[in-house]
CSV table of C-alpha atoms and ligand atoms in Angstrom, one decimal:
chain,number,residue,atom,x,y,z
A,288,UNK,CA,-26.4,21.0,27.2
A,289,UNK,CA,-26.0,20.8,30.9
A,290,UNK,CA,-23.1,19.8,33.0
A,291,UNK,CA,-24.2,16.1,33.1
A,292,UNK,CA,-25.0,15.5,29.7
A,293,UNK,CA,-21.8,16.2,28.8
A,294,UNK,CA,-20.1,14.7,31.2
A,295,UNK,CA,-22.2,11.7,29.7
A,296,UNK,CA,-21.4,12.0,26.1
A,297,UNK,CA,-17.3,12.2,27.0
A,298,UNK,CA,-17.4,9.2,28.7
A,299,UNK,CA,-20.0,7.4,25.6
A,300,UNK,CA,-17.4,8.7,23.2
A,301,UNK,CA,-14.5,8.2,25.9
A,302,UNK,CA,-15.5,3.8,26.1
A,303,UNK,CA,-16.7,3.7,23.0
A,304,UNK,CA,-12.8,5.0,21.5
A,305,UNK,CA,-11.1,2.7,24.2
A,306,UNK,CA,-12.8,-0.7,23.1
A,307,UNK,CA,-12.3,-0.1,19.8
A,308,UNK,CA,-8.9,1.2,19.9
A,309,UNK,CA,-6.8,-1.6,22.7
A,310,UNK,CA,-3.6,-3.7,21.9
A,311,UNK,CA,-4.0,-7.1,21.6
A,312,UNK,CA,-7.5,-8.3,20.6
A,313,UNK,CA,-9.3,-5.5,22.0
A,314,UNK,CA,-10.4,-3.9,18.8
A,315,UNK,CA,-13.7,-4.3,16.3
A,316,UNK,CA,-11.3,-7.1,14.5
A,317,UNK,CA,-10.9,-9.4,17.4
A,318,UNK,CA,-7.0,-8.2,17.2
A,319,UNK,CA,-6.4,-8.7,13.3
A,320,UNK,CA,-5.0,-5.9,11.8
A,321,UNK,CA,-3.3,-5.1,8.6
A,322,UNK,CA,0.3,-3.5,7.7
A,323,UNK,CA,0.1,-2.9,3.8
A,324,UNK,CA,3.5,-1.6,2.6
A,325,UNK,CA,3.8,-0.4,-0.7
A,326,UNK,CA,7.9,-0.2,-2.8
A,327,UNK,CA,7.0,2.2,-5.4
A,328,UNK,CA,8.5,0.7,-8.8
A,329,UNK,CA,10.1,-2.1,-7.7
A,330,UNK,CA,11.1,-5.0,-10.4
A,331,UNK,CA,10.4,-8.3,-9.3
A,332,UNK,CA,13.8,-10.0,-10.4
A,333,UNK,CA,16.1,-6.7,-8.6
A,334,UNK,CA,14.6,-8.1,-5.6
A,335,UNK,CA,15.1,-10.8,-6.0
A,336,UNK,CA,18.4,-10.1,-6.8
A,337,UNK,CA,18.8,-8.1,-3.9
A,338,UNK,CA,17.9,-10.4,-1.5
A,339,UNK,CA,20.1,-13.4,-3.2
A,340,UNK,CA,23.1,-10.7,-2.2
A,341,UNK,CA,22.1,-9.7,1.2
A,342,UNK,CA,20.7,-6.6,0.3
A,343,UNK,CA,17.6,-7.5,1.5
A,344,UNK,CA,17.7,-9.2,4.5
A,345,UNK,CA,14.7,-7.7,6.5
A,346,UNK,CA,12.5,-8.8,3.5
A,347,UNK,CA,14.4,-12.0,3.2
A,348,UNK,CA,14.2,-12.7,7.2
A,349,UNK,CA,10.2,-12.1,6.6
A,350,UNK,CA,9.4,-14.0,3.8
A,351,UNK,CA,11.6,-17.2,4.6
A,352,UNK,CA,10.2,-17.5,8.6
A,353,UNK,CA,7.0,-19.4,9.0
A,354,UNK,CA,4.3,-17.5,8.1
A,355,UNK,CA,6.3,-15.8,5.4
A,356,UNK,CA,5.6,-16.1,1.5
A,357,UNK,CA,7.6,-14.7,-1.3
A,358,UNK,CA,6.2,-14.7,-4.9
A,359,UNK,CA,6.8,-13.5,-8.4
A,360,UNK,CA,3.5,-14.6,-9.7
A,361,UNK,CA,1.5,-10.9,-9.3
A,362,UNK,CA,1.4,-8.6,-11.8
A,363,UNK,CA,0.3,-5.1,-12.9
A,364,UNK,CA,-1.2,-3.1,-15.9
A,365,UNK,CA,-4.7,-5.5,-16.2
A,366,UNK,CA,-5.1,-8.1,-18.9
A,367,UNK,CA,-3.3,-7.4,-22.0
A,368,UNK,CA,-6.5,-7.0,-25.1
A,369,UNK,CA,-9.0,-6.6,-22.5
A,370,UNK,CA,-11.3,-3.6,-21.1
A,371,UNK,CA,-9.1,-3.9,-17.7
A,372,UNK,CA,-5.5,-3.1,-19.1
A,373,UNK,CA,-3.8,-0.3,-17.8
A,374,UNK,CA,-0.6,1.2,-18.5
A,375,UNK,CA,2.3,-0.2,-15.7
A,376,UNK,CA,2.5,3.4,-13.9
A,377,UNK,CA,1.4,4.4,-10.3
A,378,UNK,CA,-1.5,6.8,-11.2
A,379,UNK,CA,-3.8,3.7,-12.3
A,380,UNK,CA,-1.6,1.0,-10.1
A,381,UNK,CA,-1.8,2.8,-6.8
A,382,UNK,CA,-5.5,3.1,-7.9
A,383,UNK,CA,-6.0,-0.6,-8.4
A,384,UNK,CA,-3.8,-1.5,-5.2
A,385,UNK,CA,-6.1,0.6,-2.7
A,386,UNK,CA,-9.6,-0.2,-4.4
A,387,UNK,CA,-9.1,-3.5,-5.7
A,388,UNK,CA,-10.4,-2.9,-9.3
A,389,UNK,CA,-8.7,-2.0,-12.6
A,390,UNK,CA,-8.5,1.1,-14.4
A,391,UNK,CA,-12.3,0.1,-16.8
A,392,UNK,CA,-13.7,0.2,-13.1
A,393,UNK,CA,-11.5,3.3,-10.7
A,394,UNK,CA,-11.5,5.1,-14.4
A,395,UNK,CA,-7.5,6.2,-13.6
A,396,UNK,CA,-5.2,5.5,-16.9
A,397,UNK,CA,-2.3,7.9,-15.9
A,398,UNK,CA,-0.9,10.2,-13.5
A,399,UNK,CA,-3.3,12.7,-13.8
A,400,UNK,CA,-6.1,10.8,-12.4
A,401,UNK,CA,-8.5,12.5,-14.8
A,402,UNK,CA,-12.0,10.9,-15.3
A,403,UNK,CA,-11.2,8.8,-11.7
A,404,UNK,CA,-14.0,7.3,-10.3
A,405,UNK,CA,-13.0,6.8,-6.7
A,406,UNK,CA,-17.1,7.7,-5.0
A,407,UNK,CA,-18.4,4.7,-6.7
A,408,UNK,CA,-14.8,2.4,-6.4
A,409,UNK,CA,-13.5,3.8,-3.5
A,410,UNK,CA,-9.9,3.4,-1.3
A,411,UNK,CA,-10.5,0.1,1.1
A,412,UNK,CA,-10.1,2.0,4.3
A,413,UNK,CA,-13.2,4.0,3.2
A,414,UNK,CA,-15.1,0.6,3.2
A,415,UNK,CA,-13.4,-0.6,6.3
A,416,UNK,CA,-14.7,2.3,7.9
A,417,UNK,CA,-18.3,1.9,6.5
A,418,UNK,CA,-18.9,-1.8,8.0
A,419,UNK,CA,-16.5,-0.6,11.4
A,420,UNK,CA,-17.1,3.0,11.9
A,421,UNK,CA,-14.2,3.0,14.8
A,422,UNK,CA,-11.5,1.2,12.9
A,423,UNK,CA,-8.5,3.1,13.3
A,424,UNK,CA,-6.9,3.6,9.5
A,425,UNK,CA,-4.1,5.2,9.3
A,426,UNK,CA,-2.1,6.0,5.5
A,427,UNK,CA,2.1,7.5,5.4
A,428,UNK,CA,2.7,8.7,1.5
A,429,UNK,CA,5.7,10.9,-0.3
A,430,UNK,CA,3.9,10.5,-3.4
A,431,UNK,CA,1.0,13.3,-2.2
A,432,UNK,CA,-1.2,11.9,-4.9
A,433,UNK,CA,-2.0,8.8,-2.7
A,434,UNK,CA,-3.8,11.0,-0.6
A,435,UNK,CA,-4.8,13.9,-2.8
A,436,UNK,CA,-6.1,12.1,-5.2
A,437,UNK,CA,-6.6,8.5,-4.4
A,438,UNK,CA,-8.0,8.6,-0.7
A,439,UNK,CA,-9.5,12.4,-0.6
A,440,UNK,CA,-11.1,11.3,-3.8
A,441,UNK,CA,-12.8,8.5,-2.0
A,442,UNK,CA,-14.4,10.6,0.8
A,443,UNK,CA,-18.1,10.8,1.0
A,444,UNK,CA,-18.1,14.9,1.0
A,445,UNK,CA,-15.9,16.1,3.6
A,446,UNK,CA,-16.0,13.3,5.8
A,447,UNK,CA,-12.5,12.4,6.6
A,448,UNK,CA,-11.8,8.1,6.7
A,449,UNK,CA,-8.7,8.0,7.6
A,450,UNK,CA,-7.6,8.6,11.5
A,451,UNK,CA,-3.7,9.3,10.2
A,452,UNK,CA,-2.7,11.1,7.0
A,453,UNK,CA,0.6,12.2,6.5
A,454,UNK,CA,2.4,13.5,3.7
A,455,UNK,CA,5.7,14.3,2.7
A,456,UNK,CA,5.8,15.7,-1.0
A,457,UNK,CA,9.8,15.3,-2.2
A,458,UNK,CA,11.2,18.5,-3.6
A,459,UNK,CA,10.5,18.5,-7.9
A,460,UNK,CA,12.5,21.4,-8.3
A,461,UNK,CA,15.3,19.3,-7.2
A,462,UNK,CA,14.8,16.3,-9.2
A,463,UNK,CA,12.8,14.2,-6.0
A,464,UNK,CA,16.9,14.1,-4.8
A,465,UNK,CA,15.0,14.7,-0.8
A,466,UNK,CA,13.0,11.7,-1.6
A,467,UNK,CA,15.7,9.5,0.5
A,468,UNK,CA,14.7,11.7,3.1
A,469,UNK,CA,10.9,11.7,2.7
A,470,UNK,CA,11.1,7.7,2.8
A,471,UNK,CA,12.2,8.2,6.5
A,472,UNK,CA,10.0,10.3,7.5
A,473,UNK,CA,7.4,8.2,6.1
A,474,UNK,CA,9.3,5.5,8.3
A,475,UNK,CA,8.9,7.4,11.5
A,476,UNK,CA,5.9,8.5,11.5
A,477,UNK,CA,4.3,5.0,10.5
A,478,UNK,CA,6.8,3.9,13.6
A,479,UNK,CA,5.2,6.4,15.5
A,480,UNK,CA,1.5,4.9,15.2
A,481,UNK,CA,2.8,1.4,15.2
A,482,UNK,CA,4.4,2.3,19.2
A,483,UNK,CA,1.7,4.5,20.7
A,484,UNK,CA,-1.2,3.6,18.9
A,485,UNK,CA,-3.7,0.6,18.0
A,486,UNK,CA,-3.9,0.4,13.9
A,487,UNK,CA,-6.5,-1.9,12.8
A,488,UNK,CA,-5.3,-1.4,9.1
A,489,UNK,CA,-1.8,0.9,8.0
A,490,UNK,CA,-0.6,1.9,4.4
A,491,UNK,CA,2.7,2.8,3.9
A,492,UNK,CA,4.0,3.7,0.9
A,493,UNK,CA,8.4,4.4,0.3
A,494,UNK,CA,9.0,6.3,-3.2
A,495,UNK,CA,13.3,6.2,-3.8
A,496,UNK,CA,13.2,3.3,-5.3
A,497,UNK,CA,11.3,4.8,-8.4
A,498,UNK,CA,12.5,7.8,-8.0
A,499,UNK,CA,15.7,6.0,-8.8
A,500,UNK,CA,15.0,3.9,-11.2
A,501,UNK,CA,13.9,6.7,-13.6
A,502,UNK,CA,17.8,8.0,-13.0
A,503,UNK,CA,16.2,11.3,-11.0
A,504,UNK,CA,18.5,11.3,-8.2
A,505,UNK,CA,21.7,9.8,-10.0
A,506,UNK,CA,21.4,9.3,-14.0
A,507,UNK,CA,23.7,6.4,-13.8
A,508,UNK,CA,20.9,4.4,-12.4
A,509,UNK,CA,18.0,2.4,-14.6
A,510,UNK,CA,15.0,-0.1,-13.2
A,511,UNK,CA,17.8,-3.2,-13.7
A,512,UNK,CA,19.0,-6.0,-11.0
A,513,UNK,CA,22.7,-4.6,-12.5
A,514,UNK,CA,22.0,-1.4,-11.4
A,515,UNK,CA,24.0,-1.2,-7.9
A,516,UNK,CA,22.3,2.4,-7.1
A,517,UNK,CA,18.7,0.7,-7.9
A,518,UNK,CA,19.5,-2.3,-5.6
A,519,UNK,CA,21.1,0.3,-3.4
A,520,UNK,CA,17.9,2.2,-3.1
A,521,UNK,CA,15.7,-1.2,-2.4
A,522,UNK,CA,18.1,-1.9,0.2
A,523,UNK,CA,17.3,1.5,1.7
A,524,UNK,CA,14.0,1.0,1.9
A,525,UNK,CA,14.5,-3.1,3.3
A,526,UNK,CA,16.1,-1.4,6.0
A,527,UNK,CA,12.8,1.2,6.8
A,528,UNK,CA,10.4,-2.5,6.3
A,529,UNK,CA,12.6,-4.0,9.1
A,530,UNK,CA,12.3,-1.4,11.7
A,531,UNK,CA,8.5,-1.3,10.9
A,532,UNK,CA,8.2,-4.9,11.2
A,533,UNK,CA,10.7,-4.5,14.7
A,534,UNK,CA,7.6,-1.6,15.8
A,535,UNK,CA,5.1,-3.8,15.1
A,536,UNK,CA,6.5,-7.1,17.1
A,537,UNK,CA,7.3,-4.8,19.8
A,538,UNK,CA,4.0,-3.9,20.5
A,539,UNK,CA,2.5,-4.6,24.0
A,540,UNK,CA,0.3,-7.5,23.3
A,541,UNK,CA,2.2,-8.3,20.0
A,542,UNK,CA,1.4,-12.0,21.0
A,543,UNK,CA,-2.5,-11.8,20.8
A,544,UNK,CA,-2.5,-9.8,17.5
A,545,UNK,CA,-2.8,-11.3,14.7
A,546,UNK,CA,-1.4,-9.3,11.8
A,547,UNK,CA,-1.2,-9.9,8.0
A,548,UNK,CA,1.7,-7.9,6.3
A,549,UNK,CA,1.8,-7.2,2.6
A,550,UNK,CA,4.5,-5.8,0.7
A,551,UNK,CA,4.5,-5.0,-3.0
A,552,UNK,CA,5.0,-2.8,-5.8
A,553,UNK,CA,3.1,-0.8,-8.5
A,554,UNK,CA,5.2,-1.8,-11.3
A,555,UNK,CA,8.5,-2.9,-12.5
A,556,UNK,CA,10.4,-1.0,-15.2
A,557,UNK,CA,13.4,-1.2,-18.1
A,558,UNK,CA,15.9,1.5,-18.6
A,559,UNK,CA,14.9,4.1,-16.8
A,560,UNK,CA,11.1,4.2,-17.4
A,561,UNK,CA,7.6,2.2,-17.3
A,562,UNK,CA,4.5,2.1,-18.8
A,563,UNK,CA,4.1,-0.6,-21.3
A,564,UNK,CA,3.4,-4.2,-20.9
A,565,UNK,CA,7.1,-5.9,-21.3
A,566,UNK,CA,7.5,-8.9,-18.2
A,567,UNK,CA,9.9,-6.6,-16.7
A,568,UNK,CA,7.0,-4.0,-16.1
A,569,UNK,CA,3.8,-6.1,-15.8
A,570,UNK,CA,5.7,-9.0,-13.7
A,571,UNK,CA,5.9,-7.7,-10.3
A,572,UNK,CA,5.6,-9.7,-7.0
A,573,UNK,CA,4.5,-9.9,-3.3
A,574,UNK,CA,6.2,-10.5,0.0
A,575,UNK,CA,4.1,-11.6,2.8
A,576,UNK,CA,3.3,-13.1,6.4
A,577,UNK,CA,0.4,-13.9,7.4
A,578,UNK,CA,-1.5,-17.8,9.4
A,579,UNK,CA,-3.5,-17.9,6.1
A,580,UNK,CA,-2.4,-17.1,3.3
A,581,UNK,CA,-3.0,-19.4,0.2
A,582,UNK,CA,0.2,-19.9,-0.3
A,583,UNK,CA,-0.2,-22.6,-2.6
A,584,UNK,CA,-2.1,-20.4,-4.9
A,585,UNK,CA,-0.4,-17.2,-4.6
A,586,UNK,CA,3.4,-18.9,-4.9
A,587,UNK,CA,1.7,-20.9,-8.3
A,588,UNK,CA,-0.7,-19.0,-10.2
A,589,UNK,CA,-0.8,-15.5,-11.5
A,590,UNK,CA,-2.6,-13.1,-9.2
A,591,UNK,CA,-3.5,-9.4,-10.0
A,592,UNK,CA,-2.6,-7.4,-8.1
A,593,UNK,CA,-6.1,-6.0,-7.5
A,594,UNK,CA,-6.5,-9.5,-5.7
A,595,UNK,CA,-5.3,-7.7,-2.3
A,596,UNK,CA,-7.6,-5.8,-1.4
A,597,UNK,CA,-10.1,-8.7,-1.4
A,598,UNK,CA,-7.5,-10.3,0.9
A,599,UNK,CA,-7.3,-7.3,3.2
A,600,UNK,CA,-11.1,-7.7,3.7
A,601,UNK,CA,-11.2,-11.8,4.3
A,602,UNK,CA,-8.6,-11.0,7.0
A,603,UNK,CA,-10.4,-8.7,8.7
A,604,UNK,CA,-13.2,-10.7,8.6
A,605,UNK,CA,-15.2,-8.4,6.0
A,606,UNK,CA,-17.8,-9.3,3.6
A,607,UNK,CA,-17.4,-7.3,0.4
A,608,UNK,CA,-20.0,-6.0,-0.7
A,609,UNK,CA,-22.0,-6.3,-4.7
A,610,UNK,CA,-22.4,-2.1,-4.2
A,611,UNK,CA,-19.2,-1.7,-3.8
A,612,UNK,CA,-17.4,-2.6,-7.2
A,613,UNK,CA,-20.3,-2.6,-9.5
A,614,UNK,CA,-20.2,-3.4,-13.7
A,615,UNK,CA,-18.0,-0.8,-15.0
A,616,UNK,CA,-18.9,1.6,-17.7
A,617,UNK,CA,-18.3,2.1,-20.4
A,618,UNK,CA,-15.2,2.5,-21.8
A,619,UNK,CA,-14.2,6.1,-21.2
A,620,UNK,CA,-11.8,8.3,-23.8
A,621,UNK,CA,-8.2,8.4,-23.7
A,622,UNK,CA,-6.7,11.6,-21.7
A,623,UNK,CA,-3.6,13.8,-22.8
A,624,UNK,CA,0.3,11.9,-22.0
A,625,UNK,CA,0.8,12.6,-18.1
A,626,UNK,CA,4.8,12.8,-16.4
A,627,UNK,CA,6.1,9.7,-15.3
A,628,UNK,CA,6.2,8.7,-12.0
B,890,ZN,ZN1,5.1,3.9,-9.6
């Protein structure tokens, strides 16, 4: 390749990454754009609870302004006597919050993530980027298996989807007690992309409040809205959603974006556990802002929560696609007891 041909294919790549990648409405999305946050193990009624105390107040602040929506009507772990229910833990309802299908379909029933099916139901950004090869996705985990499993399972061979991936594994040798820590690292780097980049769609994912609940960090905690250290913990991690949401409204053109926030959980919990179908694990809820969300719908009727993905793409302005959740097959063997999580 000679000196102008290069020159030539810098500046093709050079416009091309600029006019997908502005502020404001200068991306593939007209300026929509997506900031999914994910609680890990957050019961409905502690948050509730939380923010009836002021524990809460960034979540509160959101849900109660004019675009904002709180709801108890979501739930986890499929429909209880059919092919789609799933046990209420984050291996299968990670899997069913980032491809939009339950366990009979991404083929993850526990933390393992044996027999998971992610090529033919794959992570959302993965079909973000098929229809919009330059949307810029960018995922912030300290559980690793949202990325090691979930989204690298998704790739089409080594083809990487998402522009940021970062990790931060908490320390299980000492009882996930750094996982506090992790959460705000999480926090800054997703701060970090939200101030000197253009995200078309973000995922970030906070794990104390699990980590918590199952009495890992202090054993006088349990997944209750008694629990001080487990509303504690939320309240950590309403704090981290507050400054994201301050990044985000900072932005330069903050005025001409329009974004769609979603904040939910995996799965609630009882004592210091999770896993079957009791309310307290299934019932779980969503917090949101957004111009158009059915509200009426989501504030009334029971949702899955594999219902978000599907709103991710009607946002975005993104037909799904037959191909991309086809029949599932059939049902597949039960797998060995995995950890908790
Ligand atoms: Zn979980």
């Amino acid at each position: 390749m000679n000196g102008t041909a290069v020159f030539l294919v810098l500046c093709f790549g050079l416009t091309c990454r600029l006019a997908a990648h502005g502020p404001g409405k200068d991306s593939d999305f007209a300026g929509r754009r997506v900031l999914f946050i994910g609680v890990d193990g957050c019961r409905a009624d502690a948050l509730q609870a939380a923010m009836e105390r002021g524990l809460a107040p960034q979540l509160k602040m959101m849900c109660e302004s004019e675009a904002g929506l709180f709801t108890r009507k979501l739930y986890a772990g499929g429909e209880l006597g059919a092919p789609t229910h799933q046990p209420t833990v984050s291996g299968p309802g990670w899997s069913s919050l980032l491809t939009g299908v339950w366990a009979n379909q991404h083929g993850v029933t526990n933390n393992r993530f044996i027999g998971a099916r992610f090529q033919t139901y794959a992570h959302f950004m993965r079909r973000i980027k098929e229809v919009q090869p330059h949307a810029f996705c960018a995922s912030f985990a300290d559980w690793p298996p949202i990325h090691d499993f979930i989204a690298d399972g998704s790739r089409l061979g080594d083809v990487e989807f998402l522009d940021v991936k970062f990790t931060r594994a908490p320390d299980a040798a000492r009882h996930f007690v750094d996982n506090p820590e992790k959460d705000i690292e999480v926090r800054d780097a997703a701060i970090e992309t939200l101030k000197g980049g253009n995200p078309d769609v973000m995922f970030v994912y906070f794990g104390q409040v699990d980590e918590v609940g199952h009495g890992a960090i202090d054993s006088r905690a349990s997944f209750s809205p008694d629990s001080t250290l487990y509303l504690n913990a939320i309240s950590h991690v309403d704090s981290h959603i507050g400054e994201l949401l301050r990044a985000m409204r900072a932005r330069p053109k903050f005025k001409e974006e329009n974004w769609l926030v979603l904040i939910t959980t995996d799965h609630g919990g009882r004592g210091n556990s999770h896993g079957g179908d009791s309310d307290e694990e299934r019932n779980i809820w969503l917090a949101a802002n957004g111009a158009r969300l059915a509200r009426e719908k989501l504030q009334n009727q029971p949702t899955p929560q594999t219902a978000l993905v599907p709103m991710i793409y009607e946002h975005l302005g993104i037909q799904s696609r037959p191909e991309w959740t086809p029949a599932p097959p059939p049902v597949a063997e039960k797998s060995a007891p995995a950890p908790a999580k």
